[in-house]
Amino acid sequence: MAVGRTGRYLLRACMLAGLPAVLAACEGRQSALDAAGAAARDILVTGWALFVGGTVIFLAVMGLALYAALARPERFPGRLSWVVGGGLLFPVVTLTALQIHEFGLARRLAVLAPDPALVVEVTGVMWWWDVRYHADGADPVRGANEIVLPAGRPVELRVTSADVIHSFWVPSLAGKIDMIPGHVNRLPVVAERPGLYRGQCAEYCGAQHALMAFDVRVLPAGEFDAWLAARRRPPPEPATPELARGRDAFFAVGCHACHAVHGTAADGLVGPDLSGIGARPSLAAGTLPNRVETIAAWIQAAQHIKPESRMPSFDVMDGDTLHAMAAWLESLK
Ligand code: CUA
């Protein structure tokens, strides 16, 4: 009896200790178990059905195996029907039903809206993301390492790669899709609720694969329209002498050769577009939180933070100039 009671206490303790951890793991901005998109929800429902169904079948088979091992043969009648029913008919019926469901799901997940109001082109580059928004027939709006989406509207993502194979995955919103050089893959996405989500490259693509992440900001549709309109306007003039000095340093050092800032003379295409960088949640493809200090650290020590990336470490500036440049970039919102 004592063992039984200890066992029950142990079980309860495990549940108390484990349950919050398990539940916490289900939430979060990069979780396939916390669906915030139509496609992710479809995948999640199928995933749970497979998990629960698989668990029930596993327990049933283990129970039967135990019974068969312990019971006397004469207490296990109709052996042939067990073999035919459980070993042949049951798997054929369940797997066929599952296959039919999967075909339907795969079809649904790939259905593209005939004339999407918003197409977002995402190109994987070692190790960051180039993003272009096509809407209203106007010139595309460029961004990087962050995708801003309107809640509730169907969006078509067109993904490709500039170098090696990457994989685009925002678990909260949709399934993953390969980014292949010379080929465009299309992924329909409907983000259901506003929020901040996280995507991650899901295919090993070199030394800094692990530091190739991005943020997805889902805004209420009206706010998204305002955001897109703001992205089309040039940034305001620097509000303080320090910010002006920072902007001048940006051009003096030559940052504009690789980076673009919409509405200024900076139109480089090699590196991430920095228009509105101050509003992004993170820096360097999800590597650092976005603050003036981390922008300065990244400019000064990019090769230390993300070795082999194409961003050189600009450790030649004095501290004031570096800070001014970082402050100007952070002011671009
Ligand atoms: Cu890109 Cu892994």
CSV table of C-alpha atoms and ligand atoms in Angstrom, one decimal:
chain,number,residue,atom,x,y,z
A,1,MET,CA,0.0,0.0,0.0
A,2,ALA,CA,2.9,2.3,0.9
A,3,VAL,CA,4.4,1.9,-2.6
A,4,GLY,CA,1.0,2.7,-4.2
A,5,ARG,CA,0.7,5.9,-2.2
A,6,THR,CA,4.3,6.9,-3.0
A,7,GLY,CA,3.6,6.2,-6.6
A,8,ARG,CA,0.5,8.4,-6.6
A,9,TYR,CA,2.4,11.2,-4.9
A,10,LEU,CA,5.2,10.9,-7.5
A,11,LEU,CA,2.7,11.0,-10.3
A,12,ARG,CA,1.1,14.0,-8.9
A,13,ALA,CA,4.4,15.8,-8.3
A,14,CYS,CA,5.5,15.0,-11.9
A,15,MET,CA,2.2,16.4,-13.2
A,16,LEU,CA,2.5,19.5,-11.1
A,17,ALA,CA,6.1,20.0,-12.2
A,18,GLY,CA,5.7,19.0,-15.7
A,19,LEU,CA,2.4,20.4,-16.8
A,20,PRO,CA,3.2,24.1,-16.6
A,21,ALA,CA,6.4,23.4,-18.6
A,22,VAL,CA,4.5,21.4,-21.2
A,23,LEU,CA,1.8,24.1,-21.4
A,24,ALA,CA,4.3,26.9,-21.6
A,25,ALA,CA,6.1,25.1,-24.5
A,26,CYS,CA,2.8,25.2,-26.4
A,27,GLU,CA,2.6,29.0,-26.3
A,28,GLY,CA,4.9,31.6,-27.6
A,29,ARG,CA,5.7,33.4,-30.8
A,30,GLN,CA,7.4,30.5,-32.5
A,31,SER,CA,5.2,27.6,-31.8
A,32,ALA,CA,3.3,25.3,-34.2
A,33,LEU,CA,1.2,24.4,-31.1
A,34,ASP,CA,-0.1,28.0,-30.9
A,35,ALA,CA,-1.6,28.6,-34.3
A,36,ALA,CA,-2.3,32.1,-35.4
A,37,GLY,CA,-2.8,31.5,-39.1
A,38,ALA,CA,-5.3,29.5,-41.1
A,39,ALA,CA,-2.7,27.1,-42.5
A,40,ALA,CA,-1.0,26.5,-39.1
A,41,ARG,CA,-4.4,25.7,-37.6
A,42,ASP,CA,-5.2,23.1,-40.3
A,43,ILE,CA,-1.8,21.5,-39.7
A,44,LEU,CA,-2.2,21.7,-35.9
A,45,VAL,CA,-5.6,19.9,-36.0
A,46,THR,CA,-4.2,17.1,-38.1
A,47,GLY,CA,-1.1,16.9,-35.9
A,48,TRP,CA,-3.3,16.5,-32.7
A,49,ALA,CA,-5.5,13.9,-34.5
A,50,LEU,CA,-2.4,11.9,-35.4
A,51,PHE,CA,-0.9,12.3,-31.9
A,52,VAL,CA,-4.1,11.3,-30.1
A,53,GLY,CA,-5.0,8.5,-32.5
A,54,GLY,CA,-1.4,7.2,-32.4
A,55,THR,CA,-1.4,7.2,-28.6
A,56,VAL,CA,-4.7,5.3,-28.4
A,57,ILE,CA,-3.6,2.7,-30.9
A,58,PHE,CA,-0.2,2.3,-29.1
A,59,LEU,CA,-1.9,1.8,-25.8
A,60,ALA,CA,-4.4,-0.7,-27.2
A,61,VAL,CA,-1.7,-2.7,-28.9
A,62,MET,CA,0.5,-2.7,-25.8
A,63,GLY,CA,-2.5,-3.8,-23.7
A,64,LEU,CA,-3.3,-6.6,-26.1
A,65,ALA,CA,0.3,-7.7,-26.2
A,66,LEU,CA,0.4,-7.8,-22.5
A,67,TYR,CA,-2.8,-9.8,-22.3
A,68,ALA,CA,-1.6,-12.2,-25.0
A,69,ALA,CA,1.7,-12.8,-23.1
A,70,LEU,CA,0.0,-13.4,-19.7
A,71,ALA,CA,-3.3,-15.1,-20.6
A,72,ARG,CA,-3.6,-18.8,-21.3
A,73,PRO,CA,-4.0,-19.5,-25.0
A,74,GLU,CA,-7.5,-20.9,-24.5
A,75,ARG,CA,-8.6,-17.5,-23.1
A,76,PHE,CA,-7.6,-15.8,-26.3
A,77,PRO,CA,-10.2,-17.1,-28.8
A,78,GLY,CA,-10.5,-16.2,-32.5
A,79,ARG,CA,-6.8,-15.7,-33.2
A,80,LEU,CA,-7.2,-15.6,-36.9
A,81,SER,CA,-9.9,-12.8,-36.8
A,82,TRP,CA,-7.6,-10.8,-34.5
A,83,VAL,CA,-4.8,-11.1,-37.1
A,84,VAL,CA,-7.0,-10.3,-40.1
A,85,GLY,CA,-9.0,-7.5,-38.3
A,86,GLY,CA,-6.2,-5.9,-36.3
A,87,GLY,CA,-3.2,-6.6,-38.5
A,88,LEU,CA,-4.8,-6.1,-42.0
A,89,LEU,CA,-8.2,-4.5,-42.1
A,90,PHE,CA,-7.6,-1.9,-39.3
A,91,PRO,CA,-4.4,-0.4,-40.8
A,92,VAL,CA,-5.7,-0.5,-44.3
A,93,VAL,CA,-8.9,1.4,-43.3
A,94,THR,CA,-7.2,4.0,-41.0
A,95,LEU,CA,-4.2,4.6,-43.3
A,96,THR,CA,-6.4,5.0,-46.4
A,97,ALA,CA,-8.7,7.5,-44.5
A,98,LEU,CA,-5.6,9.3,-43.3
A,99,GLN,CA,-4.1,9.4,-46.8
A,100,ILE,CA,-7.4,10.9,-48.3
A,101,HIS,CA,-7.4,13.5,-45.5
A,102,GLU,CA,-3.8,14.4,-46.2
A,103,PHE,CA,-4.4,14.8,-49.9
A,104,GLY,CA,-7.2,17.2,-49.1
A,105,LEU,CA,-5.1,19.1,-46.6
A,106,ALA,CA,-2.1,19.4,-48.9
A,107,ARG,CA,-4.4,20.8,-51.6
A,108,ARG,CA,-6.1,23.3,-49.2
A,109,LEU,CA,-2.7,24.5,-48.0
A,110,ALA,CA,-1.5,25.3,-51.5
A,111,VAL,CA,-4.6,27.1,-52.8
A,112,LEU,CA,-3.6,30.6,-53.9
A,113,ALA,CA,-6.0,33.5,-54.0
A,114,PRO,CA,-6.5,34.4,-57.7
A,115,ASP,CA,-5.7,38.1,-57.2
A,116,PRO,CA,-4.1,38.7,-53.8
A,117,ALA,CA,-4.1,42.3,-52.6
A,118,LEU,CA,-0.6,41.8,-51.2
A,119,VAL,CA,2.3,39.8,-52.5
A,120,VAL,CA,5.4,39.6,-50.3
A,121,GLU,CA,8.6,38.4,-52.0
A,122,VAL,CA,11.1,37.0,-49.5
A,123,THR,CA,14.6,36.1,-50.6
A,124,GLY,CA,16.9,34.1,-48.4
A,125,VAL,CA,20.5,35.3,-48.3
A,126,MET,CA,23.3,33.9,-46.2
A,127,TRP,CA,22.3,34.9,-43.5
A,128,TRP,CA,19.4,37.3,-43.7
A,129,TRP,CA,16.1,37.9,-45.4
A,130,ASP,CA,15.4,40.4,-48.2
A,131,VAL,CA,11.7,41.4,-48.2
A,132,ARG,CA,9.6,43.2,-50.9
A,133,TYR,CA,6.0,44.2,-50.6
A,134,HIS,CA,3.9,44.4,-53.8
A,135,ALA,CA,0.6,46.1,-53.3
A,136,ASP,CA,-1.8,48.4,-55.3
A,137,GLY,CA,0.3,48.2,-58.4
A,138,ALA,CA,2.7,50.7,-56.9
A,139,ASP,CA,6.5,50.4,-56.7
A,140,PRO,CA,7.5,47.6,-54.3
A,141,VAL,CA,8.4,48.6,-50.7
A,142,ARG,CA,11.7,47.0,-49.5
A,143,GLY,CA,12.5,45.8,-46.0
A,144,ALA,CA,14.6,43.1,-44.4
A,145,ASN,CA,14.6,40.6,-41.6
A,146,GLU,CA,11.1,41.4,-40.7
A,147,ILE,CA,7.8,40.8,-42.4
A,148,VAL,CA,4.8,43.0,-41.6
A,149,LEU,CA,1.4,41.5,-42.5
A,150,PRO,CA,-2.2,42.6,-42.2
A,151,ALA,CA,-4.4,40.5,-40.0
A,152,GLY,CA,-7.3,38.7,-41.7
A,153,ARG,CA,-6.2,39.3,-45.3
A,154,PRO,CA,-5.0,36.6,-47.6
A,155,VAL,CA,-1.3,37.2,-48.5
A,156,GLU,CA,0.8,35.4,-51.0
A,157,LEU,CA,4.4,34.8,-50.1
A,158,ARG,CA,6.8,34.2,-52.9
A,159,VAL,CA,10.0,32.8,-51.6
A,160,THR,CA,13.3,32.2,-53.3
A,161,SER,CA,17.1,32.2,-52.5
A,162,ALA,CA,20.0,34.3,-53.7
A,163,ASP,CA,22.6,31.6,-52.9
A,164,VAL,CA,22.0,28.2,-51.2
A,165,ILE,CA,18.8,26.4,-50.2
A,166,HIS,CA,17.2,28.0,-47.2
A,167,SER,CA,13.8,27.1,-45.7
A,168,PHE,CA,11.2,29.6,-44.7
A,169,TRP,CA,9.2,28.7,-41.6
A,170,VAL,CA,6.9,30.7,-39.3
A,171,PRO,CA,5.4,27.9,-37.2
A,172,SER,CA,2.6,30.0,-35.8
A,173,LEU,CA,1.3,31.0,-39.2
A,174,ALA,CA,2.0,28.3,-41.8
A,175,GLY,CA,4.0,25.2,-42.8
A,176,LYS,CA,7.6,25.5,-43.9
A,177,ILE,CA,8.6,25.9,-47.5
A,178,ASP,CA,12.0,25.6,-49.2
A,179,MET,CA,13.7,28.7,-50.7
A,180,ILE,CA,15.5,27.4,-53.8
A,181,PRO,CA,17.9,29.5,-55.9
A,182,GLY,CA,16.4,30.2,-59.4
A,183,HIS,CA,13.0,29.0,-58.4
A,184,VAL,CA,10.0,30.8,-56.7
A,185,ASN,CA,7.8,28.8,-54.3
A,186,ARG,CA,4.5,30.3,-53.4
A,187,LEU,CA,2.8,30.1,-50.0
A,188,PRO,CA,-0.6,31.4,-49.2
A,189,VAL,CA,-0.9,32.9,-45.7
A,190,VAL,CA,-3.7,34.3,-43.6
A,191,ALA,CA,-2.6,35.7,-40.3
A,192,GLU,CA,-5.6,35.5,-38.0
A,193,ARG,CA,-4.6,37.7,-35.1
A,194,PRO,CA,-2.3,40.7,-34.6
A,195,GLY,CA,0.9,40.0,-32.7
A,196,LEU,CA,4.6,39.4,-33.0
A,197,TYR,CA,5.7,36.0,-34.3
A,198,ARG,CA,9.1,34.6,-35.1
A,199,GLY,CA,10.3,32.7,-38.1
A,200,GLN,CA,13.5,30.7,-38.5
A,201,CYS,CA,15.5,29.3,-41.4
A,202,ALA,CA,14.7,25.6,-41.2
A,203,GLU,CA,17.4,24.2,-43.6
A,204,TYR,CA,21.1,24.1,-42.7
A,205,CYS,CA,22.7,26.8,-44.9
A,206,GLY,CA,26.1,27.4,-43.5
A,207,ALA,CA,28.0,28.6,-40.4
A,208,GLN,CA,25.4,31.1,-39.3
A,209,HIS,CA,22.2,29.1,-40.1
A,210,ALA,CA,21.2,29.3,-36.5
A,211,LEU,CA,21.4,33.1,-36.6
A,212,MET,CA,19.0,33.4,-39.6
A,213,ALA,CA,15.7,34.2,-38.0
A,214,PHE,CA,13.2,37.0,-38.5
A,215,ASP,CA,10.2,38.7,-36.9
A,216,VAL,CA,6.7,38.7,-38.3
A,217,ARG,CA,4.6,41.7,-37.1
A,218,VAL,CA,0.9,41.2,-37.8
A,219,LEU,CA,-1.0,44.5,-37.6
A,220,PRO,CA,-4.7,45.2,-37.8
A,221,ALA,CA,-5.5,45.7,-41.5
A,222,GLY,CA,-6.0,49.5,-41.1
A,223,GLU,CA,-2.7,49.9,-39.2
A,224,PHE,CA,-0.9,47.8,-41.9
A,225,ASP,CA,-2.2,50.2,-44.6
A,226,ALA,CA,-0.9,53.2,-42.6
A,227,TRP,CA,2.5,51.4,-42.1
A,228,LEU,CA,2.8,50.6,-45.9
A,229,ALA,CA,2.0,54.2,-46.7
A,230,ALA,CA,4.6,55.5,-44.2
A,231,ARG,CA,7.2,53.2,-45.7
A,232,ARG,CA,6.6,55.0,-49.1
A,233,ARG,CA,7.5,58.4,-47.6
A,234,PRO,CA,11.1,59.5,-47.0
A,235,PRO,CA,12.2,59.6,-43.3
A,236,PRO,CA,12.0,62.9,-41.5
A,237,GLU,CA,15.0,65.1,-41.3
A,238,PRO,CA,17.3,64.4,-38.3
A,239,ALA,CA,15.7,66.1,-35.2
A,240,THR,CA,18.9,66.8,-33.4
A,241,PRO,CA,22.5,67.8,-34.3
A,242,GLU,CA,23.7,64.3,-33.0
A,243,LEU,CA,21.3,62.5,-35.4
A,244,ALA,CA,22.4,64.7,-38.3
A,245,ARG,CA,26.0,63.8,-37.4
A,246,GLY,CA,25.0,60.2,-37.4
A,247,ARG,CA,23.4,60.4,-40.8
A,248,ASP,CA,26.5,62.1,-42.3
A,249,ALA,CA,28.8,59.5,-40.8
A,250,PHE,CA,26.6,56.8,-42.4
A,251,PHE,CA,27.4,58.2,-45.8
A,252,ALA,CA,31.0,59.2,-44.9
A,253,VAL,CA,31.9,55.7,-43.9
A,254,GLY,CA,30.3,54.2,-47.0
A,255,CYS,CA,27.4,52.2,-45.4
A,256,HIS,CA,25.2,53.3,-48.3
A,257,ALA,CA,27.3,51.3,-50.8
A,258,CYS,CA,25.6,48.1,-49.4
A,259,HIS,CA,22.5,49.4,-47.6
A,260,ALA,CA,19.5,51.3,-48.7
A,261,VAL,CA,17.4,53.8,-46.8
A,262,HIS,CA,14.3,54.7,-48.7
A,263,GLY,CA,14.0,58.5,-49.4
A,264,THR,CA,17.8,59.1,-49.0
A,265,ALA,CA,20.8,58.8,-51.3
A,266,ALA,CA,21.5,55.3,-49.8
A,267,ASP,CA,20.4,52.7,-52.4
A,268,GLY,CA,22.8,49.8,-51.9
A,269,LEU,CA,21.4,46.4,-52.7
A,270,VAL,CA,24.0,44.0,-51.3
A,271,GLY,CA,23.0,44.2,-47.7
A,272,PRO,CA,19.7,44.5,-45.8
A,273,ASP,CA,17.5,47.5,-46.5
A,274,LEU,CA,17.6,49.7,-43.4
A,275,SER,CA,14.4,51.8,-44.1
A,276,GLY,CA,12.4,51.9,-40.9
A,277,ILE,CA,15.0,49.8,-39.1
A,278,GLY,CA,14.3,51.5,-35.7
A,279,ALA,CA,10.8,49.9,-35.6
A,280,ARG,CA,12.0,46.4,-36.1
A,281,PRO,CA,12.0,44.1,-33.0
A,282,SER,CA,15.5,42.7,-33.7
A,283,LEU,CA,18.7,43.2,-35.5
A,284,ALA,CA,20.9,41.1,-37.8
A,285,ALA,CA,18.2,38.5,-38.6
A,286,GLY,CA,17.0,37.9,-35.1
A,287,THR,CA,20.4,37.9,-33.6
A,288,LEU,CA,20.2,40.9,-31.2
A,289,PRO,CA,17.4,43.0,-29.6
A,290,ASN,CA,17.0,46.3,-31.3
A,291,ARG,CA,18.4,49.2,-29.3
A,292,VAL,CA,20.9,52.1,-30.0
A,293,GLU,CA,23.6,50.1,-28.0
A,294,THR,CA,23.1,46.9,-29.9
A,295,ILE,CA,23.1,48.7,-33.3
A,296,ALA,CA,26.4,50.3,-32.3
A,297,ALA,CA,27.7,46.9,-31.2
A,298,TRP,CA,26.7,45.3,-34.4
A,299,ILE,CA,28.3,48.0,-36.5
A,300,GLN,CA,31.5,47.8,-34.5
A,301,ALA,CA,31.8,44.0,-34.1
A,302,ALA,CA,29.6,42.3,-36.7
A,303,GLN,CA,32.4,39.7,-37.4
A,304,HIS,CA,32.6,38.9,-33.8
A,305,ILE,CA,28.8,38.6,-33.3
A,306,LYS,CA,28.2,36.8,-36.6
A,307,PRO,CA,31.5,35.5,-38.1
A,308,GLU,CA,31.6,35.0,-41.9
A,309,SER,CA,28.6,37.3,-42.5
A,310,ARG,CA,29.3,39.9,-45.2
A,311,MET,CA,29.0,42.8,-42.8
A,312,PRO,CA,32.5,43.9,-41.9
A,313,SER,CA,33.3,45.1,-38.4
A,314,PHE,CA,33.6,48.9,-38.6
A,315,ASP,CA,35.9,49.4,-35.6
A,316,VAL,CA,37.6,52.5,-36.9
A,317,MET,CA,35.1,55.1,-35.7
A,318,ASP,CA,35.4,57.0,-32.4
A,319,GLY,CA,32.7,56.2,-29.8
A,320,ASP,CA,30.7,59.4,-30.3
A,321,THR,CA,30.4,59.0,-34.1
A,322,LEU,CA,29.5,55.4,-33.7
A,323,HIS,CA,26.8,56.3,-31.1
A,324,ALA,CA,25.5,59.1,-33.4
A,325,MET,CA,25.2,56.7,-36.3
A,326,ALA,CA,23.4,54.1,-34.3
A,327,ALA,CA,21.1,56.7,-32.9
A,328,TRP,CA,20.2,58.0,-36.4
A,329,LEU,CA,19.5,54.4,-37.6
A,330,GLU,CA,17.3,53.8,-34.5
A,331,SER,CA,15.4,57.0,-35.2
A,332,LEU,CA,14.3,55.6,-38.6
A,333,LYS,CA,10.8,54.3,-37.8
B,1,CUA,CU1,19.3,29.8,-44.2
B,1,CUA,CU2,19.5,28.0,-42.7
